[in-house]
Coordinates of C-alpha atoms in Angstrom, one line a residue:
M1 CA 0.0 0.0 0.0
T2 CA 1.5 3.1 -1.1
S3 CA 0.9 6.4 0.6
S4 CA 1.6 9.8 -0.7
F5 CA 2.6 12.8 1.4
R6 CA 1.6 16.3 0.1
S7 CA 3.3 19.1 1.8
D8 CA 1.3 21.9 3.2
P9 CA 2.1 25.1 1.2
T10 CA 1.7 27.2 4.3
L11 CA 4.7 25.4 5.9
T12 CA 7.1 26.2 3.1
R13 CA 6.5 29.9 3.0
I14 CA 9.7 31.8 3.9
H15 CA 8.5 35.4 4.0
P16 CA 5.1 36.4 5.5
D17 CA 2.8 38.4 3.3
P18 CA 2.6 42.1 4.1
N19 CA -0.3 43.2 6.1
P20 CA -3.0 43.7 3.6
N21 CA -5.0 45.8 6.1
P22 CA -3.6 49.4 5.8
T23 CA -5.3 50.4 9.0
N24 CA -2.9 48.3 11.0
S25 CA 0.2 49.6 9.3
I26 CA 2.7 51.8 11.1
S27 CA 2.0 55.5 10.7
Q28 CA 4.2 57.2 8.0
T29 CA 4.0 60.7 9.7
P30 CA 7.6 62.0 10.3
L31 CA 8.7 62.2 13.8
P32 CA 8.9 65.7 15.4
E33 CA 12.7 65.8 15.3
T34 CA 12.7 65.3 11.5
I35 CA 10.6 68.5 10.8
I36 CA 12.7 71.2 9.1
D37 CA 12.2 74.9 9.9
H38 CA 13.0 76.4 6.5
F39 CA 13.1 79.9 8.1
D40 CA 16.2 78.9 9.9
T41 CA 17.9 78.1 6.6
I42 CA 17.8 81.9 5.6
P43 CA 21.4 83.1 5.8
D44 CA 22.3 85.8 8.4
A45 CA 23.5 88.1 5.6
L46 CA 20.0 88.0 4.0
L47 CA 18.3 88.7 7.3
L48 CA 20.7 91.7 7.9
L49 CA 19.8 93.0 4.5
I50 CA 16.1 92.9 5.4
F51 CA 16.8 94.6 8.8
N52 CA 18.7 97.3 7.1
K53 CA 15.8 98.0 4.8
I54 CA 13.5 98.2 7.8
A55 CA 15.9 100.7 9.5
D56 CA 13.3 102.1 12.0
V57 CA 14.7 101.6 15.5
K58 CA 11.3 100.8 17.0
A59 CA 10.5 98.1 14.4
L60 CA 14.0 96.7 14.9
G61 CA 13.3 96.6 18.6
R62 CA 10.3 94.5 18.0
C63 CA 12.2 92.2 15.6
G64 CA 14.8 91.7 18.4
V65 CA 12.3 90.0 20.7
V66 CA 11.1 87.5 18.1
S67 CA 13.9 85.0 18.7
K68 CA 17.4 84.6 20.1
R69 CA 18.8 84.7 16.6
F70 CA 17.1 88.0 15.7
H71 CA 18.2 89.4 19.0
S72 CA 21.8 88.6 18.1
L73 CA 21.5 90.1 14.6
V74 CA 19.7 93.4 15.2
P75 CA 22.7 95.0 16.9
Q76 CA 24.7 94.4 13.7
V77 CA 22.3 96.6 11.6
E78 CA 24.2 99.3 9.7
N79 CA 21.3 101.6 8.6
V80 CA 19.2 103.0 11.5
V81 CA 16.4 105.6 11.6
V82 CA 15.4 107.2 14.9
R83 CA 12.1 109.1 14.8
V84 CA 11.8 111.1 18.0
D85 CA 8.3 111.1 19.4
C86 CA 8.4 114.1 21.8
V87 CA 10.6 116.8 23.2
I88 CA 11.0 117.4 26.9
S89 CA 13.3 119.5 28.9
D90 CA 16.4 118.1 30.8
D91 CA 14.6 118.6 34.1
D92 CA 11.6 116.7 32.9
S93 CA 13.6 113.6 32.2
S94 CA 14.7 113.3 35.8
S95 CA 11.3 113.8 37.4
T96 CA 7.9 113.4 35.7
S97 CA 6.0 114.9 38.6
S98 CA 7.9 118.2 38.5
S99 CA 8.2 118.5 34.7
S100 CA 5.9 121.4 34.3
S101 CA 7.5 123.7 36.8
S102 CA 11.1 122.8 35.7
S103 CA 10.3 123.5 32.1
S104 CA 8.7 126.8 33.0
T105 CA 11.6 127.9 35.1
S106 CA 14.3 127.1 32.5
S107 CA 12.1 128.6 29.7
D108 CA 11.8 131.9 31.7
K109 CA 15.6 132.1 32.2
S110 CA 16.3 131.5 28.5
R111 CA 13.7 134.1 27.5
S112 CA 15.3 136.7 29.8
A113 CA 18.9 136.0 28.6
L114 CA 17.9 136.0 24.9
S115 CA 15.7 139.1 25.4
N116 CA 18.6 141.1 26.7
L117 CA 20.7 140.1 23.7
V118 CA 17.9 141.0 21.4
R119 CA 17.4 144.5 22.8
I120 CA 21.1 145.2 22.5
I121 CA 21.4 144.1 18.8
F122 CA 18.1 144.5 17.1
G123 CA 15.5 145.7 19.6
N124 CA 11.9 144.5 19.1
I125 CA 12.6 142.7 15.8
F126 CA 13.8 139.6 17.7
K127 CA 10.8 139.0 19.8
P128 CA 9.8 135.8 17.9
L129 CA 13.1 134.3 18.8
Q130 CA 12.3 134.2 22.5
A131 CA 9.9 131.4 22.2
F132 CA 12.2 129.7 19.7
A133 CA 15.2 129.8 22.1
S134 CA 13.2 128.2 24.9
H135 CA 12.4 125.3 22.6
V136 CA 15.9 124.8 21.1
I137 CA 18.4 125.7 23.8
N138 CA 16.8 124.2 26.9
K139 CA 15.2 121.2 25.3
R140 CA 16.5 118.1 23.7
P141 CA 14.6 115.2 22.0
V142 CA 13.9 111.9 23.6
V143 CA 12.1 108.9 22.5
N144 CA 8.7 107.7 23.9
G145 CA 8.8 104.1 24.8
V146 CA 6.0 101.6 24.2
D147 CA 5.6 98.0 25.3
S148 CA 7.4 96.5 22.3
D149 CA 10.1 99.0 22.6
V150 CA 11.0 98.2 26.1
A151 CA 13.0 95.2 25.0
S152 CA 14.9 97.3 22.4
G153 CA 15.9 100.0 24.8
C154 CA 13.5 102.6 23.6
G155 CA 11.7 102.8 26.9
E156 CA 11.2 100.9 30.1
R157 CA 8.5 100.6 32.7
G158 CA 8.9 102.9 35.8
D159 CA 8.0 102.1 39.3
Q160 CA 4.5 103.6 38.9
G161 CA 3.8 101.7 35.7
G162 CA 4.6 104.7 33.4
V163 CA 7.2 104.9 30.7
T164 CA 10.7 106.3 31.3
H165 CA 11.8 108.5 28.4
H166 CA 15.1 107.6 26.8
S167 CA 17.3 109.9 24.7
P168 CA 18.5 108.8 21.3
T169 CA 21.9 108.1 22.8
Q170 CA 20.3 105.5 25.1
V171 CA 18.2 104.0 22.4
L172 CA 21.2 103.4 20.2
K173 CA 23.5 102.0 22.8
N174 CA 22.7 98.4 21.8
F175 CA 23.7 98.9 18.1
N176 CA 27.3 98.1 17.4
E177 CA 27.8 98.5 13.7
I178 CA 25.9 101.7 12.7
K179 CA 27.2 103.3 9.5
F180 CA 24.2 105.4 8.4
L181 CA 22.2 107.1 11.1
H182 CA 19.1 109.3 10.4
I183 CA 17.5 111.1 13.3
E184 CA 14.2 112.9 12.8
L185 CA 12.8 115.4 15.3
P186 CA 9.0 115.8 15.7
T187 CA 9.0 119.4 14.7
G188 CA 11.3 122.2 13.5
E189 CA 12.6 124.6 16.1
L190 CA 11.7 127.9 14.4
G191 CA 8.2 129.3 14.9
I192 CA 7.4 130.3 11.3
D193 CA 4.1 131.9 10.4
D194 CA 1.8 130.2 7.9
G195 CA 2.8 131.0 4.3
V196 CA 6.4 132.0 5.2
L197 CA 9.3 129.9 3.9
L198 CA 12.4 129.2 5.9
T199 CA 14.5 126.2 5.4
W200 CA 18.2 125.5 5.9
R201 CA 20.9 122.9 5.5
A202 CA 24.1 122.9 7.5
D203 CA 27.3 120.8 7.4
F204 CA 29.4 120.4 10.6
G205 CA 32.7 119.0 11.6
S206 CA 33.9 120.0 15.0
T207 CA 32.3 123.3 14.2
L208 CA 30.2 124.8 11.3
D209 CA 31.6 124.0 7.9
N210 CA 28.9 125.7 5.8
C211 CA 25.2 126.6 5.9
V212 CA 22.7 127.5 3.3
I213 CA 19.4 129.2 4.1
L214 CA 16.5 129.7 1.8
G215 CA 13.6 132.0 2.9
A216 CA 10.7 133.9 1.4
S217 CA 8.2 136.3 2.9
S218 CA 5.3 134.4 1.3
I219 CA 4.6 131.5 -1.0
V220 CA 1.7 132.0 -3.4
S221 CA 0.5 130.7 -6.7
A222 CA 1.3 132.6 -9.9
K223 CA -2.4 133.6 -10.3
S224 CA -2.9 134.9 -6.8
S225 CA 0.4 136.8 -6.8
Q226 CA -1.0 139.7 -8.9
G227 CA -1.8 142.8 -6.9
T228 CA -0.5 141.5 -3.5
E229 CA 2.1 143.0 -1.3
V230 CA 4.1 141.4 1.5
N231 CA 5.9 143.6 4.1
G232 CA 6.2 146.3 1.5
E233 CA 8.4 144.1 -0.7
A234 CA 6.1 144.2 -3.8
N235 CA 5.7 147.2 -5.9
G236 CA 2.5 148.6 -7.5
N237 CA -0.6 146.7 -8.5
T238 CA 1.2 144.0 -10.3
G239 CA 2.9 142.7 -7.2
V240 CA 6.3 142.7 -9.1
S241 CA 9.2 144.9 -8.1
E242 CA 11.3 146.8 -10.6
D243 CA 13.8 144.0 -10.8
N244 CA 17.2 144.8 -12.3
G245 CA 19.0 142.2 -10.2
S246 CA 19.8 144.5 -7.4
I247 CA 18.2 144.8 -4.0
P248 CA 15.7 147.7 -3.9
E249 CA 16.2 150.6 -1.5
S250 CA 13.0 149.8 0.3
F251 CA 14.6 146.5 1.4
Y252 CA 16.8 148.4 3.8
T253 CA 14.1 150.8 5.1
N254 CA 11.1 148.6 5.6
G255 CA 12.7 146.0 7.8
G256 CA 13.4 143.5 5.1
L257 CA 17.2 143.2 5.8
K258 CA 16.6 143.0 9.6
L259 CA 14.1 140.2 9.0
R260 CA 16.7 138.2 7.0
V261 CA 19.3 138.7 9.8
V262 CA 16.8 137.2 12.2
W263 CA 16.2 134.3 9.9
T264 CA 20.0 133.7 9.6
I265 CA 20.7 133.9 13.3
S266 CA 17.7 131.7 14.1
S267 CA 18.8 129.0 11.7
L268 CA 22.4 129.0 12.9
I269 CA 21.2 128.7 16.5
A270 CA 19.0 125.8 15.6
A271 CA 21.8 124.1 13.7
S272 CA 24.4 124.6 16.4
A273 CA 21.9 123.2 19.1
R274 CA 21.4 120.1 17.0
H275 CA 25.1 119.6 16.5
Y276 CA 25.7 119.9 20.3
L277 CA 23.0 117.2 20.8
L278 CA 25.0 114.7 18.6
Q279 CA 28.2 114.7 20.6
P280 CA 27.6 111.5 22.7
I281 CA 26.2 109.6 19.8
I282 CA 29.2 110.4 17.6
G283 CA 31.6 109.5 20.4
E284 CA 30.0 106.1 21.1
H285 CA 29.6 104.9 17.5
Q286 CA 33.0 104.9 15.9
T287 CA 31.7 103.0 12.8
L288 CA 29.5 105.9 11.6
D289 CA 30.0 107.0 8.0
S290 CA 27.1 109.4 7.7
L291 CA 24.8 111.2 10.2
V292 CA 21.7 113.2 9.2
L293 CA 19.5 115.1 11.7
T294 CA 16.2 116.4 10.2
D295 CA 12.7 117.3 11.4
A296 CA 9.3 116.2 10.4
D297 CA 8.4 119.8 9.2
G298 CA 11.3 119.8 6.7
Q299 CA 12.6 123.0 8.3
G300 CA 16.3 122.1 8.7
V301 CA 18.9 119.4 7.8
L302 CA 22.2 118.9 9.6
C303 CA 24.7 116.6 7.8
M304 CA 28.0 115.1 8.8
N305 CA 30.1 112.8 6.6
R306 CA 32.8 110.4 7.7
D307 CA 35.6 113.0 7.6
Q308 CA 33.6 115.5 9.6
L309 CA 32.6 112.9 12.1
E310 CA 36.3 112.0 12.6
E311 CA 37.2 115.6 12.9
L312 CA 34.8 116.0 15.8
R313 CA 36.2 113.0 17.6
V314 CA 39.8 114.3 17.3
K315 CA 39.0 118.0 17.9
P316 CA 36.2 118.4 20.4
L317 CA 33.7 121.1 19.7
S318 CA 33.6 124.5 21.4
A319 CA 30.4 125.0 23.3
S320 CA 28.6 128.3 23.8
S321 CA 28.9 129.5 27.4
A322 CA 25.4 130.8 27.3
S323 CA 23.5 127.7 26.2
K324 CA 23.8 124.1 25.2
R325 CA 24.9 124.5 21.6
T326 CA 28.0 124.6 19.6
L327 CA 29.8 128.0 19.4
V328 CA 29.3 129.5 15.9
P329 CA 32.6 130.9 14.6
A330 CA 33.1 134.3 12.8
L331 CA 31.3 134.0 9.5
N332 CA 31.4 135.4 5.9
M333 CA 28.0 135.4 4.2
R334 CA 26.8 135.9 0.7
L335 CA 23.2 136.9 0.1
W336 CA 21.0 136.8 -3.0
Y337 CA 17.6 138.4 -3.2
A338 CA 14.7 138.5 -5.6
P339 CA 11.4 140.4 -4.9
H340 CA 9.5 138.0 -7.0
L341 CA 10.7 134.6 -8.0
E342 CA 8.4 132.3 -10.1
L343 CA 9.3 128.6 -10.2
S344 CA 8.5 126.1 -12.9
D345 CA 5.6 124.6 -11.0
G346 CA 3.7 127.9 -10.9
V347 CA 4.7 128.7 -7.3
V348 CA 5.9 132.3 -6.6
L349 CA 8.3 133.2 -3.8
K350 CA 7.8 136.8 -2.6
G351 CA 11.0 138.3 -1.2
A352 CA 13.0 135.2 -2.0
T353 CA 16.3 135.2 -0.2
L354 CA 19.3 132.8 -0.3
V355 CA 22.1 133.0 2.2
A356 CA 25.4 131.0 1.9
I357 CA 27.5 130.9 5.0
R358 CA 31.1 129.8 5.7
P359 CA 33.5 130.4 8.6
S360 CA 35.8 133.4 7.9
D361 CA 38.9 131.2 8.0
Q362 CA 37.5 129.1 5.1
A363 CA 36.2 132.0 2.9
G364 CA 39.5 133.1 1.4
G365 CA 40.2 130.1 -0.8
G366 CA 40.9 132.0 -4.1
K367 CA 38.9 132.9 -7.2
K368 CA 38.1 129.3 -8.1
E369 CA 36.5 128.5 -4.7
I370 CA 34.6 131.8 -4.8
S371 CA 33.1 131.0 -8.2
D372 CA 32.3 127.4 -7.3
L373 CA 28.7 127.7 -5.9
S374 CA 27.7 124.1 -6.5
W375 CA 27.5 123.5 -2.7
V376 CA 25.0 126.3 -2.6
S377 CA 22.8 125.5 -5.6
N378 CA 22.8 121.8 -4.6
A379 CA 21.9 122.3 -1.0
F380 CA 18.1 121.7 -1.6
E381 CA 16.1 119.3 -3.8
G382 CA 13.0 119.8 -5.8
P383 CA 11.4 123.2 -6.3
Y384 CA 13.6 124.8 -3.6
G385 CA 16.7 123.5 -5.3
N386 CA 15.5 125.2 -8.5
A387 CA 15.0 128.4 -6.5
A388 CA 18.5 128.2 -5.2
K389 CA 19.9 127.7 -8.7
M390 CA 18.0 130.7 -10.0
L391 CA 19.0 133.0 -7.1
V392 CA 22.8 132.4 -7.3
K393 CA 22.7 133.8 -10.8
R394 CA 21.6 137.2 -9.4
R395 CA 23.8 139.9 -7.9
T396 CA 25.7 138.8 -4.8
Y397 CA 25.9 140.8 -1.6
C398 CA 28.5 140.1 1.1
L399 CA 28.1 140.3 4.8
E400 CA 30.1 139.4 7.9
M401 CA 29.1 138.2 11.3
N402 CA 31.0 137.8 14.6
S403 CA 31.2 134.6 16.5
F404 CA 28.4 133.9 19.0

């Protein structure tokens, strides 16, 4: 009897079949440690490029609290813009509760001192400068702090839950690589009436290098300029003086010249006060290549390039004994005047005046330097730049001013 043995196929199987039920398979979701944060792959150089485009010190302060990496990169930013929120007196910064009385006392003292100077030189014509001096000489800008700015050094919480004001010097102390710094004040220092033009640009080293001032008694449209008169500077019903390129005799008798002197001194005081404010910032930031201090009103611009910044570090400025500002040296000035100056955009400047100022020890540079007025005509941009270019073609008048 023969018997046959048939092997069981299930016993000869070497590899088991894969689990046909997908619900029982091992999850294919990556483990947490395998997740890649692609934001971390952005190079530091690219992040610094973005931060330099942002520039605003408050926004950079907020970026600095996002992560440890951002916190380490923000101090390396080279381009920084500080927009000052408010202006308070020195006494106010030490005590909030006594701010009003301190500001009033210092303001009264400055008014008294400046008033005496005014009476001696020009009498009542300088009255508008009294309010101006109390704003410029005894006040300096500080930055308001907000919650997000506390971490960046813009402000910090006080004991009473208020915000401690910090100066631009304190705000910038955490930046180590600044090359281009732009500080903007909330307002201009000069109290200018509506419709009056007064703008200036000044370059400083350890002292004033040059200053250009552009002013006008009024700014009107070409259509409305007919038949108007401003401070006696227009002539007849047409509103246009007999213009032969020279200053009319009435300019000296109706207060026109004295008004221009007031504008000039006011602008120089404002510029020297701003320059004095920048001392500690320049001393602490050796990497600076350019520093610009402007105001939101577009009234004045103070500029310093790398050579001028280095000059101030090597040769400390001379401060005025009467106030917190840089001493203005003896000056040589050139003045151009036009009773009626119509610009290409249809705007008319009545009593347009351009003043170019340099220290006396720089003014005798020879005929070539005297004829080179590019630094004057290029001091302003846009319509005011065109006005400057038109005015320098007119007759030049020379003046001198002692140090003050």
